Amino acid sequence: MSKQKWNLNTIYISERLQESLRPIARSALTAVIAPMGYGKTTAVNWYLAEYAKTEPVKIIRISVYSDNLAIFWKSVQDAFVREGFDFLRDYACPTDAAGGGLLADDLCRELAGETPCYLFIDDFHLLTNESIARFLCTLAGRLPENVHLIVASRDRFLPAAEVVRLGNRVYQIGTEQLRLNHTELSVYARRCGAGLSDAQVDSLLYSSEGWFSAVYLNLRTLSECGALPDRSSDIYATFTAAMIDPLPKKQREFLAVMGLADEFTVEMARFVTGDADAEKLLAVLTAQNAFVTCLPDGVTYRFHHMMKECAERTFLALPKEKQAHCRERFGAWYEAHQQYIQALTAYRKSGNYDALLRIIQKDAGILLSSLNPQTVLDDLAACPVSTLKAHPLALLVLMRRMFTWRQIPKMLELKSLLLTSIEEHPELSAEERGNLLGECDLIMSFLCYNDISAMSRLHRSASSQMSRLAISIQKSGGWTFDSPSVLMMFYRAPGELQSELAEMDECMPHYYKITDGHGQGAETIMRAEASFMQGRFTDAHIQLESAYAQIEGNGQENMALCCDFLARRLSLHMDMEQRDSFEERREALLRNHNAQGLNIWSATSAYYHALLGETDKIPSAFAEHQLSAIHFLAPGKPMIDLIENQVYLTQGAYAKVIGRSEGQLAVCDAMHYALVALHVRIQAAAAYELLGKHREARDLLARALADAEPDGFVMPFVENYRYLRPLLAQEIQGGLVGKIVELGEAAEQRKSSTGRPKAFAALTEREYEIVLLMAEFLTNREIAGKLFLSEGSVKQYINQIYSKLQIEGDARSKRKRLLALLSQKT
């Protein structure tokens, strides 16, 4: 009798499963959901390989290896580059709905075409961030016809509401399609070389429930031992007994060590294990082991998760010294290839805190931000104090990160360690000592945020001591914490404007010197905004142009957007040429994938169009009040809330403005945001007045006028003049109020002259104002109340209006014809 010939690495895709895979080509999103070992990856890879045989196709494979978003994003970028798509190479990882929307638009634009394109994300269950699943659903709703998204996961990730919304654009494959039935198991066994009896097939089907990996391992045991394993065997014990234990010691140790890697190459395996025969070992293992595979690029290998689990258990059985050595080698490999998150993990597990702190210094805290803060705090707690003190530059980076995480006690503790370290190393040169102490002052200045005097003292101290640029501040980062206004950030209290402007002039050059111009132009923009607040439009325009010139070509897009915010507001009060239209500026931000800039652009657009009453042009995030889905940095959030208030006012949601104001004012008080508080009080006063709550409105207006008086701030009132006109009419018409009324009337006249249809050119401003109120279907009595006229005077005005416009007929037909004229745009 001839010896049985086994072929356990055969790939078997049943006809039933093949039919289940075909709808992928017609679906925008296919979700393949089943527990580990059901052959999800194998089935999708088979389908894609078969498709590629028949016509040209682009296939982008992305494997998930952890819950770390930075690692996942890097794998996404690498996957696209491998397929010839470079547009994600310098793309920042999206962190909110705005960034996700930008990415979705870019993906659709870049991938659209005639060639079918498949994006395959494997092991999606390892990403626990629910926003990523929501993003994939958003993307699926926009994908062009030629692009298909396939996501393999152990867990269900599609929200039920999204499944309903997407309809036939989404297709789901589950365990029922992937598991083997009796006939399929029998066919698979024969292809593997096992001639099972019907009774054995029944027994194996019962014990495995058609689970592909369990079937494979049973057949493997049968090939090694001549009998199927006991039904009560643990799957991992079965795996280890069948796949690892029978191997020679050299192969077994190789698997145990390289099982720590997510993906690896021959070069990496040779470096980590020190085995010159790594290539031969991998060739042998992939030939006889279906759980070790070479990826389509032909150079990268990965272990199936079940293999990784068992390999790691085997690794933990190695001597402790051997384990530490291997992890050190992994850390060194990742460090050399600038994979700093992986290097941190390897060095952490090896206990090499010197190397861990070296990585933190090299990365300057950029990728550190993607880690759980508690992980970093635990590392610091485990790290010997002597080791921490030996790495003063890493301490600076950690201090900056602790500030971002609001771990202020830990930040101060690290500062103390830094100062002690400097004292204990008298051999440090005066230059390096100055650099360390200077950057410490720079970082400590953040604790004095928006206290310009205190920040200025520390910036001057840092500048005087440092001979190099700071390592803890990246010039590419935003400067205003998502605020579109510098003045709103740094105006702390009534009467302090001039001293604050002088402090900014003194402070910022020192800051620029040690940060390579981070935030350049801030002091000029702030001065321009101050002139605008005082109604000095020509001065504001000159200073604005100086600010634009100061930031020209320096890459500080955040500051350019602050200039835009002022330019848009200023354009409502004087003739001036805008640098770019809203659409042109948005297109430039899209080209640069600047999601944070788009948030500031949206805020500017929302405020500008709210002031004009153009609700249809307000960006949807503000118009539909979806700001909770967008990540705004805490210092800039009060400014964003102020802008949303203006949108609510324009939309007529007056109670909403009032309801929000108390909490907003408390935040402004805590953060010393006096200008934001002034805006909020004015908005609340307007809302109260429009709801007929005149006493509350007068009280708030009085407080706002008192706060604005010392620095002559008029524009927050002028921008809300159409709401405040009746209230202001009751004030003494002189001084600050007189200027507000003068500028407010001029603004209303300017707005009317630019937005009035030609058919109404013959009307006076008062007559056209009454037309607009009639368009709101107000009665004569209501119009009289708003304009402080008698009802008889309103009737006379209306008769004059009809006469000038030559409108005749009864009262109803006249008003109907009037509204028809008003709806004309020219």
mmCIF file of N, CA, C and O in Angstrom, residues 697-783:
data_model
loop_
_atom_site.group_PDB
_atom_site.id
_atom_site.type_symbol
_atom_site.label_atom_id
_atom_site.label_comp_id
_atom_site.label_asym_id
_atom_site.label_seq_id
_atom_site.Cartn_x
_atom_site.Cartn_y
_atom_site.Cartn_z
ATOM 1 N N ALA A 697 -32.441 92.603 28.490
ATOM 2 C CA ALA A 697 -31.612 93.083 27.383
ATOM 3 C C ALA A 697 -30.880 94.360 27.770
ATOM 4 O O ALA A 697 -29.679 94.521 27.501
ATOM 5 N N ARG A 698 -31.580 95.288 28.433
ATOM 6 C CA ARG A 698 -30.959 96.557 28.821
ATOM 7 C C ARG A 698 -29.836 96.327 29.832
ATOM 8 O O ARG A 698 -28.790 96.974 29.760
ATOM 9 N N ASP A 699 -30.058 95.418 30.787
ATOM 10 C CA ASP A 699 -29.032 95.141 31.805
ATOM 11 C C ASP A 699 -27.757 94.593 31.168
ATOM 12 O O ASP A 699 -26.642 95.014 31.509
ATOM 13 N N LEU A 700 -27.916 93.662 30.253
ATOM 14 C CA LEU A 700 -26.748 93.080 29.595
ATOM 15 C C LEU A 700 -26.045 94.112 28.716
ATOM 16 O O LEU A 700 -24.809 94.161 28.663
ATOM 17 N N LEU A 701 -26.835 94.929 28.020
ATOM 18 C CA LEU A 701 -26.229 95.958 27.167
ATOM 19 C C LEU A 701 -25.447 96.956 28.007
ATOM 20 O O LEU A 701 -24.339 97.374 27.630
ATOM 21 N N ALA A 702 -25.993 97.330 29.159
ATOM 22 C CA ALA A 702 -25.305 98.282 30.028
ATOM 23 C C ALA A 702 -23.959 97.720 30.485
ATOM 24 O O ALA A 702 -22.947 98.433 30.500
ATOM 25 N N ARG A 703 -23.935 96.429 30.863
ATOM 26 C CA ARG A 703 -22.672 95.805 31.294
ATOM 27 C C ARG A 703 -21.677 95.761 30.127
ATOM 28 O O ARG A 703 -20.479 96.041 30.290
ATOM 29 N N ALA A 704 -22.182 95.428 28.938
ATOM 30 C CA ALA A 704 -21.306 95.353 27.770
ATOM 31 C C ALA A 704 -20.721 96.721 27.425
ATOM 32 O O ALA A 704 -19.529 96.844 27.119
ATOM 33 N N LEU A 705 -21.545 97.777 27.495
ATOM 34 C CA LEU A 705 -21.053 99.121 27.199
ATOM 35 C C LEU A 705 -19.994 99.560 28.206
ATOM 36 O O LEU A 705 -18.994 100.181 27.845
ATOM 37 N N ALA A 706 -20.213 99.203 29.476
ATOM 38 C CA ALA A 706 -19.237 99.554 30.510
ATOM 39 C C ALA A 706 -17.908 98.840 30.263
ATOM 40 O O ALA A 706 -16.837 99.431 30.455
ATOM 41 N N ASP A 707 -17.965 97.577 29.842
ATOM 42 C CA ASP A 707 -16.735 96.819 29.577
ATOM 43 C C ASP A 707 -16.015 97.332 28.328
ATOM 44 O O ASP A 707 -14.782 97.294 28.254
ATOM 45 N N ALA A 708 -16.766 97.803 27.350
ATOM 46 C CA ALA A 708 -16.176 98.248 26.090
ATOM 47 C C ALA A 708 -15.599 99.651 26.169
ATOM 48 O O ALA A 708 -14.687 100.006 25.413
ATOM 49 N N GLU A 709 -16.119 100.475 27.079
ATOM 50 C CA GLU A 709 -15.761 101.896 27.158
ATOM 51 C C GLU A 709 -14.260 102.153 27.326
ATOM 52 O O GLU A 709 -13.696 102.992 26.598
ATOM 53 N N PRO A 710 -13.567 101.456 28.267
ATOM 54 C CA PRO A 710 -12.156 101.830 28.516
ATOM 55 C C PRO A 710 -11.261 101.736 27.289
ATOM 56 O O PRO A 710 -10.318 102.529 27.156
ATOM 57 N N ASP A 711 -11.516 100.787 26.396
ATOM 58 C CA ASP A 711 -10.668 100.621 25.218
ATOM 59 C C ASP A 711 -11.370 101.029 23.921
ATOM 60 O O ASP A 711 -10.825 100.818 22.835
ATOM 61 N N GLY A 712 -12.556 101.605 24.051
ATOM 62 C CA GLY A 712 -13.255 102.130 22.883
ATOM 63 C C GLY A 712 -13.684 101.062 21.883
ATOM 64 O O GLY A 712 -13.691 101.310 20.673
ATOM 65 N N PHE A 713 -14.063 99.886 22.363
ATOM 66 C CA PHE A 713 -14.487 98.813 21.474
ATOM 67 C C PHE A 713 -15.934 99.044 21.024
ATOM 68 O O PHE A 713 -16.852 99.069 21.847
ATOM 69 N N VAL A 714 -16.113 99.222 19.731
ATOM 70 C CA VAL A 714 -17.455 99.483 19.206
ATOM 71 C C VAL A 714 -17.957 98.373 18.276
ATOM 72 O O VAL A 714 -19.163 98.170 18.132
ATOM 73 N N MET A 715 -17.047 97.654 17.630
ATOM 74 C CA MET A 715 -17.466 96.767 16.556
ATOM 75 C C MET A 715 -18.307 95.568 16.985
ATOM 76 O O MET A 715 -19.174 95.117 16.219
ATOM 77 N N PRO A 716 -18.118 94.983 18.167
ATOM 78 C CA PRO A 716 -19.043 93.906 18.560
ATOM 79 C C PRO A 716 -20.494 94.375 18.590
ATOM 80 O O PRO A 716 -21.408 93.604 18.289
ATOM 81 N N PHE A 717 -20.714 95.667 18.936
ATOM 82 C CA PHE A 717 -22.063 96.240 18.922
ATOM 83 C C PHE A 717 -22.507 96.504 17.482
ATOM 84 O O PHE A 717 -23.651 96.231 17.120
ATOM 85 N N VAL A 718 -21.597 97.057 16.685
ATOM 86 C CA VAL A 718 -21.934 97.406 15.305
ATOM 87 C C VAL A 718 -22.308 96.148 14.519
ATOM 88 O O VAL A 718 -23.247 96.168 13.711
ATOM 89 N N GLU A 719 -21.595 95.056 14.748
ATOM 90 C CA GLU A 719 -21.886 93.820 14.014
ATOM 91 C C GLU A 719 -23.247 93.246 14.381
ATOM 92 O O GLU A 719 -23.810 92.438 13.638
ATOM 93 N N ASN A 720 -23.786 93.660 15.512
ATOM 94 C CA ASN A 720 -25.130 93.227 15.926
ATOM 95 C C ASN A 720 -26.117 94.392 15.961
ATOM 96 O O ASN A 720 -27.135 94.326 16.641
ATOM 97 N N TYR A 721 -25.812 95.427 15.195
ATOM 98 C CA TYR A 721 -26.595 96.656 15.278
ATOM 99 C C TYR A 721 -28.060 96.449 14.895
ATOM 100 O O TYR A 721 -28.945 97.045 15.506
ATOM 101 N N ARG A 722 -28.303 95.616 13.900
ATOM 102 C CA ARG A 722 -29.695 95.450 13.471
ATOM 103 C C ARG A 722 -30.558 94.852 14.574
ATOM 104 O O ARG A 722 -31.778 95.027 14.585
ATOM 105 N N TYR A 723 -29.928 94.125 15.512
ATOM 106 C CA TYR A 723 -30.675 93.580 16.646
ATOM 107 C C TYR A 723 -30.753 94.590 17.794
ATOM 108 O O TYR A 723 -31.732 94.621 18.544
ATOM 109 N N LEU A 724 -29.710 95.405 17.926
ATOM 110 C CA LEU A 724 -29.583 96.282 19.096
ATOM 111 C C LEU A 724 -30.137 97.688 18.877
ATOM 112 O O LEU A 724 -30.212 98.476 19.827
ATOM 113 N N ARG A 725 -30.519 98.008 17.651
ATOM 114 C CA ARG A 725 -30.920 99.390 17.329
ATOM 115 C C ARG A 725 -31.973 99.935 18.304
ATOM 116 O O ARG A 725 -31.800 101.061 18.827
ATOM 117 N N PRO A 726 -33.059 99.208 18.600
ATOM 118 C CA PRO A 726 -34.051 99.769 19.541
ATOM 119 C C PRO A 726 -33.466 100.020 20.925
ATOM 120 O O PRO A 726 -33.791 101.019 21.580
ATOM 121 N N LEU A 727 -32.602 99.139 21.400
ATOM 122 C CA LEU A 727 -31.983 99.318 22.712
ATOM 123 C C LEU A 727 -31.060 100.530 22.724
ATOM 124 O O LEU A 727 -31.073 101.340 23.663
ATOM 125 N N LEU A 728 -30.239 100.632 21.700
ATOM 126 C CA LEU A 728 -29.290 101.741 21.633
ATOM 127 C C LEU A 728 -29.990 103.091 21.504
ATOM 128 O O LEU A 728 -29.478 104.118 21.955
ATOM 129 N N ALA A 729 -31.164 103.079 20.889
ATOM 130 C CA ALA A 729 -31.918 104.325 20.733
ATOM 131 C C ALA A 729 -32.331 104.899 22.086
ATOM 132 O O ALA A 729 -32.602 106.103 22.211
ATOM 133 N N GLN A 730 -32.363 104.049 23.108
ATOM 134 C CA GLN A 730 -32.762 104.489 24.446
ATOM 135 C C GLN A 730 -31.578 105.002 25.266
ATOM 136 O O GLN A 730 -31.752 105.506 26.367
ATOM 137 N N GLU A 731 -30.354 104.827 24.727
ATOM 138 C CA GLU A 731 -29.159 105.285 25.429
ATOM 139 C C GLU A 731 -28.862 106.747 25.066
ATOM 140 O O GLU A 731 -29.331 107.267 24.056
ATOM 141 N N ILE A 732 -28.058 107.404 25.888
ATOM 142 C CA ILE A 732 -27.638 108.772 25.599
ATOM 143 C C ILE A 732 -26.782 108.749 24.336
ATOM 144 O O ILE A 732 -25.779 108.026 24.256
ATOM 145 N N GLN A 733 -27.151 109.531 23.335
ATOM 146 C CA GLN A 733 -26.507 109.479 22.022
ATOM 147 C C GLN A 733 -25.243 110.331 21.985
ATOM 148 O O GLN A 733 -25.213 111.436 21.463
ATOM 149 N N GLY A 734 -24.203 109.811 22.566
ATOM 150 C CA GLY A 734 -22.928 110.503 22.566
ATOM 151 C C GLY A 734 -21.836 109.534 22.939
ATOM 152 O O GLY A 734 -22.095 108.399 23.350
ATOM 153 N N GLY A 735 -20.587 109.927 22.807
ATOM 154 C CA GLY A 735 -19.477 109.079 23.200
ATOM 155 C C GLY A 735 -19.479 107.749 22.479
ATOM 156 O O GLY A 735 -19.632 107.686 21.247
ATOM 157 N N LEU A 736 -19.302 106.685 23.239
ATOM 158 C CA LEU A 736 -19.220 105.342 22.667
ATOM 159 C C LEU A 736 -20.501 104.976 21.936
ATOM 160 O O LEU A 736 -20.460 104.461 20.808
ATOM 161 N N VAL A 737 -21.662 105.257 22.540
ATOM 162 C CA VAL A 737 -22.938 104.901 21.919
ATOM 163 C C VAL A 737 -23.121 105.674 20.619
ATOM 164 O O VAL A 737 -23.572 105.115 19.609
ATOM 165 N N GLY A 738 -22.743 106.926 20.623
ATOM 166 C CA GLY A 738 -22.873 107.729 19.402
ATOM 167 C C GLY A 738 -22.061 107.146 18.264
ATOM 168 O O GLY A 738 -22.526 107.088 17.112
ATOM 169 N N LYS A 739 -20.857 106.693 18.577
ATOM 170 C CA LYS A 739 -20.012 106.106 17.528
ATOM 171 C C LYS A 739 -20.594 104.781 17.046
ATOM 172 O O LYS A 739 -20.553 104.476 15.851
ATOM 173 N N ILE A 740 -21.137 103.981 17.983
ATOM 174 C CA ILE A 740 -21.753 102.708 17.604
ATOM 175 C C ILE A 740 -22.908 102.951 16.643
ATOM 176 O O ILE A 740 -23.039 102.282 15.604
ATOM 177 N N VAL A 741 -23.767 103.919 16.992
ATOM 178 C CA VAL A 741 -24.932 104.221 16.148
ATOM 179 C C VAL A 741 -24.480 104.721 14.780
ATOM 180 O O VAL A 741 -25.019 104.310 13.738
ATOM 181 N N GLU A 742 -23.489 105.607 14.779
ATOM 182 C CA GLU A 742 -22.987 106.145 13.510
ATOM 183 C C GLU A 742 -22.474 105.023 12.605
ATOM 184 O O GLU A 742 -22.831 104.934 11.418
ATOM 185 N N LEU A 743 -21.625 104.156 13.167
ATOM 186 C CA LEU A 743 -21.069 103.062 12.375
ATOM 187 C C LEU A 743 -22.125 102.008 12.039
ATOM 188 O O LEU A 743 -22.102 101.408 10.957
ATOM 189 N N GLY A 744 -23.061 101.811 12.962
ATOM 190 C CA GLY A 744 -24.119 100.839 12.714
ATOM 191 C C GLY A 744 -25.031 101.266 11.584
ATOM 192 O O GLY A 744 -25.383 100.460 10.706
ATOM 193 N N GLU A 745 -25.414 102.541 11.576
ATOM 194 C CA GLU A 745 -26.263 103.041 10.500
ATOM 195 C C GLU A 745 -25.531 102.976 9.169
ATOM 196 O O GLU A 745 -26.100 102.608 8.135
ATOM 197 N N ALA A 746 -24.239 103.306 9.189
ATOM 198 C CA ALA A 746 -23.451 103.256 7.954
ATOM 199 C C ALA A 746 -23.354 101.818 7.438
ATOM 200 O O ALA A 746 -23.433 101.576 6.224
ATOM 201 N N ALA A 747 -23.198 100.887 8.365
ATOM 202 C CA ALA A 747 -23.095 99.479 7.965
ATOM 203 C C ALA A 747 -24.404 98.981 7.373
ATOM 204 O O ALA A 747 -24.416 98.270 6.360
ATOM 205 N N GLU A 748 -25.514 99.357 7.987
ATOM 206 C CA GLU A 748 -26.815 98.939 7.473
ATOM 207 C C GLU A 748 -27.072 99.536 6.095
ATOM 208 O O GLU A 748 -27.610 98.880 5.200
ATOM 209 N N GLN A 749 -26.684 100.809 5.936
ATOM 210 C CA GLN A 749 -26.869 101.469 4.643
ATOM 211 C C GLN A 749 -26.004 100.795 3.577
ATOM 212 O O GLN A 749 -26.447 100.563 2.455
ATOM 213 N N ARG A 750 -24.784 100.474 3.951
ATOM 214 C CA ARG A 750 -23.874 99.807 3.013
ATOM 215 C C ARG A 750 -24.439 98.438 2.620
ATOM 216 O O ARG A 750 -24.422 98.056 1.448
ATOM 217 N N LYS A 751 -24.943 97.732 3.596
ATOM 218 C CA LYS A 751 -25.502 96.407 3.342
ATOM 219 C C LYS A 751 -26.721 96.507 2.438
ATOM 220 O O LYS A 751 -26.902 95.717 1.509
ATOM 221 N N SER A 752 -27.554 97.505 2.687
ATOM 222 C CA SER A 752 -28.758 97.683 1.873
ATOM 223 C C SER A 752 -28.409 98.049 0.438
ATOM 224 O O SER A 752 -29.003 97.543 -0.516
ATOM 225 N N SER A 753 -27.423 98.927 0.272
ATOM 226 C CA SER A 753 -27.075 99.387 -1.071
ATOM 227 C C SER A 753 -26.435 98.280 -1.894
ATOM 228 O O SER A 753 -26.548 98.258 -3.121
ATOM 229 N N THR A 754 -25.752 97.376 -1.222
ATOM 230 C CA THR A 754 -25.090 96.298 -1.970
ATOM 231 C C THR A 754 -26.004 95.113 -2.192
ATOM 232 O O THR A 754 -25.855 94.380 -3.160
ATOM 233 N N GLY A 755 -26.989 94.938 -1.295
ATOM 234 C CA GLY A 755 -27.817 93.742 -1.426
ATOM 235 C C GLY A 755 -29.224 94.018 -1.921
ATOM 236 O O GLY A 755 -30.013 93.110 -2.068
ATOM 237 N N ARG A 756 -29.547 95.305 -2.230
ATOM 238 C CA ARG A 756 -30.910 95.651 -2.590
ATOM 239 C C ARG A 756 -31.169 95.393 -4.080
ATOM 240 O O ARG A 756 -30.371 95.786 -4.928
ATOM 241 N N PRO A 757 -32.267 94.710 -4.422
ATOM 242 C CA PRO A 757 -32.618 94.531 -5.844
ATOM 243 C C PRO A 757 -32.812 95.890 -6.512
ATOM 244 O O PRO A 757 -33.240 96.866 -5.889
ATOM 245 N N LYS A 758 -32.510 95.959 -7.809
ATOM 246 C CA LYS A 758 -32.584 97.225 -8.538
ATOM 247 C C LYS A 758 -33.993 97.817 -8.540
ATOM 248 O O LYS A 758 -34.168 99.032 -8.612
ATOM 249 N N ALA A 759 -34.980 96.960 -8.441
ATOM 250 C CA ALA A 759 -36.367 97.444 -8.487
ATOM 251 C C ALA A 759 -36.693 98.387 -7.337
ATOM 252 O O ALA A 759 -37.650 99.170 -7.405
ATOM 253 N N PHE A 760 -35.887 98.326 -6.254
ATOM 254 C CA PHE A 760 -36.164 99.152 -5.077
ATOM 255 C C PHE A 760 -35.227 100.352 -4.967
ATOM 256 O O PHE A 760 -35.115 100.979 -3.918
ATOM 257 N N ALA A 761 -34.535 100.669 -6.059
ATOM 258 C CA ALA A 761 -33.550 101.753 -6.019
ATOM 259 C C ALA A 761 -34.181 103.100 -5.656
ATOM 260 O O ALA A 761 -33.514 103.961 -5.073
ATOM 261 N N ALA A 762 -35.447 103.295 -5.993
ATOM 262 C CA ALA A 762 -36.092 104.601 -5.750
ATOM 263 C C ALA A 762 -36.452 104.819 -4.293
ATOM 264 O O ALA A 762 -36.768 105.954 -3.890
ATOM 265 N N LEU A 763 -36.419 103.769 -3.473
ATOM 266 C CA LEU A 763 -36.848 103.880 -2.080
ATOM 267 C C LEU A 763 -35.750 104.462 -1.201
ATOM 268 O O LEU A 763 -34.560 104.276 -1.448
ATOM 269 N N THR A 764 -36.165 105.149 -0.153
ATOM 270 C CA THR A 764 -35.216 105.606 0.859
ATOM 271 C C THR A 764 -34.809 104.409 1.731
ATOM 272 O O THR A 764 -35.419 103.337 1.671
ATOM 273 N N GLU A 765 -33.760 104.626 2.560
ATOM 274 C CA GLU A 765 -33.317 103.545 3.438
ATOM 275 C C GLU A 765 -34.438 103.120 4.386
ATOM 276 O O GLU A 765 -34.641 101.939 4.634
ATOM 277 N N ARG A 766 -35.166 104.087 4.935
ATOM 278 C CA ARG A 766 -36.265 103.765 5.854
ATOM 279 C C ARG A 766 -37.359 102.985 5.141
ATOM 280 O O ARG A 766 -37.895 102.012 5.678
ATOM 281 N N GLU A 767 -37.682 103.402 3.914
ATOM 282 C CA GLU A 767 -38.729 102.700 3.162
ATOM 283 C C GLU A 767 -38.300 101.264 2.847
ATOM 284 O O GLU A 767 -39.092 100.327 2.983
ATOM 285 N N TYR A 768 -37.038 101.086 2.463
ATOM 286 C CA TYR A 768 -36.583 99.720 2.142
ATOM 287 C C TYR A 768 -36.512 98.863 3.408
ATOM 288 O O TYR A 768 -36.785 97.664 3.370
ATOM 289 N N GLU A 769 -36.192 99.508 4.511
ATOM 290 C CA GLU A 769 -36.171 98.786 5.783
ATOM 291 C C GLU A 769 -37.570 98.256 6.109
ATOM 292 O O GLU A 769 -37.723 97.121 6.590
ATOM 293 N N ILE A 770 -38.586 99.062 5.826
ATOM 294 C CA ILE A 770 -39.967 98.629 6.067
ATOM 295 C C ILE A 770 -40.347 97.499 5.115
ATOM 296 O O ILE A 770 -41.042 96.543 5.504
ATOM 297 N N VAL A 771 -39.870 97.563 3.868
ATOM 298 C CA VAL A 771 -40.122 96.467 2.919
ATOM 299 C C VAL A 771 -39.585 95.145 3.464
ATOM 300 O O VAL A 771 -40.253 94.110 3.403
ATOM 301 N N LEU A 772 -38.383 95.187 4.016
ATOM 302 C CA LEU A 772 -37.778 93.959 4.554
ATOM 303 C C LEU A 772 -38.589 93.408 5.725
ATOM 304 O O LEU A 772 -38.732 92.189 5.879
ATOM 305 N N LEU A 773 -39.111 94.297 6.547
ATOM 306 C CA LEU A 773 -39.942 93.856 7.667
ATOM 307 C C LEU A 773 -41.282 93.302 7.168
ATOM 308 O O LEU A 773 -41.824 92.349 7.741
ATOM 309 N N MET A 774 -41.819 93.902 6.110
ATOM 310 C CA MET A 774 -43.055 93.372 5.522
ATOM 311 C C MET A 774 -42.820 91.960 4.970
ATOM 312 O O MET A 774 -43.703 91.103 5.033
ATOM 313 N N ALA A 775 -41.597 91.742 4.465
ATOM 314 C CA ALA A 775 -41.260 90.420 3.922
ATOM 315 C C ALA A 775 -41.230 89.360 5.009
ATOM 316 O O ALA A 775 -41.336 88.156 4.727
ATOM 317 N N GLU A 776 -41.086 89.808 6.263
ATOM 318 C CA GLU A 776 -41.119 88.874 7.390
ATOM 319 C C GLU A 776 -42.541 88.654 7.887
ATOM 320 O O GLU A 776 -42.772 88.010 8.903
ATOM 321 N N PHE A 777 -43.523 89.217 7.102
ATOM 322 C CA PHE A 777 -44.950 89.077 7.399
ATOM 323 C C PHE A 777 -45.332 89.684 8.757
ATOM 324 O O PHE A 777 -46.210 89.189 9.454
ATOM 325 N N LEU A 778 -44.637 90.782 9.110
ATOM 326 C CA LEU A 778 -45.006 91.500 10.323
ATOM 327 C C LEU A 778 -46.207 92.386 10.037
ATOM 328 O O LEU A 778 -46.370 92.900 8.928
ATOM 329 N N THR A 779 -47.035 92.604 11.045
ATOM 330 C CA THR A 779 -48.172 93.515 10.909
ATOM 331 C C THR A 779 -47.674 94.949 11.008
ATOM 332 O O THR A 779 -46.533 95.203 11.424
ATOM 333 N N ASN A 780 -48.552 95.900 10.637
ATOM 334 C CA ASN A 780 -48.171 97.313 10.754
ATOM 335 C C ASN A 780 -47.820 97.689 12.192
ATOM 336 O O ASN A 780 -46.892 98.467 12.440
ATOM 337 N N ARG A 781 -48.548 97.105 13.126
ATOM 338 C CA ARG A 781 -48.281 97.405 14.535
ATOM 339 C C ARG A 781 -46.905 96.874 14.950
ATOM 340 O O ARG A 781 -46.165 97.542 15.679
ATOM 341 N N GLU A 782 -46.583 95.659 14.491
ATOM 342 C CA GLU A 782 -45.274 95.065 14.835
ATOM 343 C C GLU A 782 -44.123 95.856 14.208
ATOM 344 O O GLU A 782 -43.075 96.066 14.832
ATOM 345 N N ILE A 783 -44.338 96.318 12.960
ATOM 346 C CA ILE A 783 -43.310 97.140 12.306
ATOM 347 C C ILE A 783 -43.131 98.447 13.071
ATOM 348 O O ILE A 783 -42.004 98.899 13.304
#
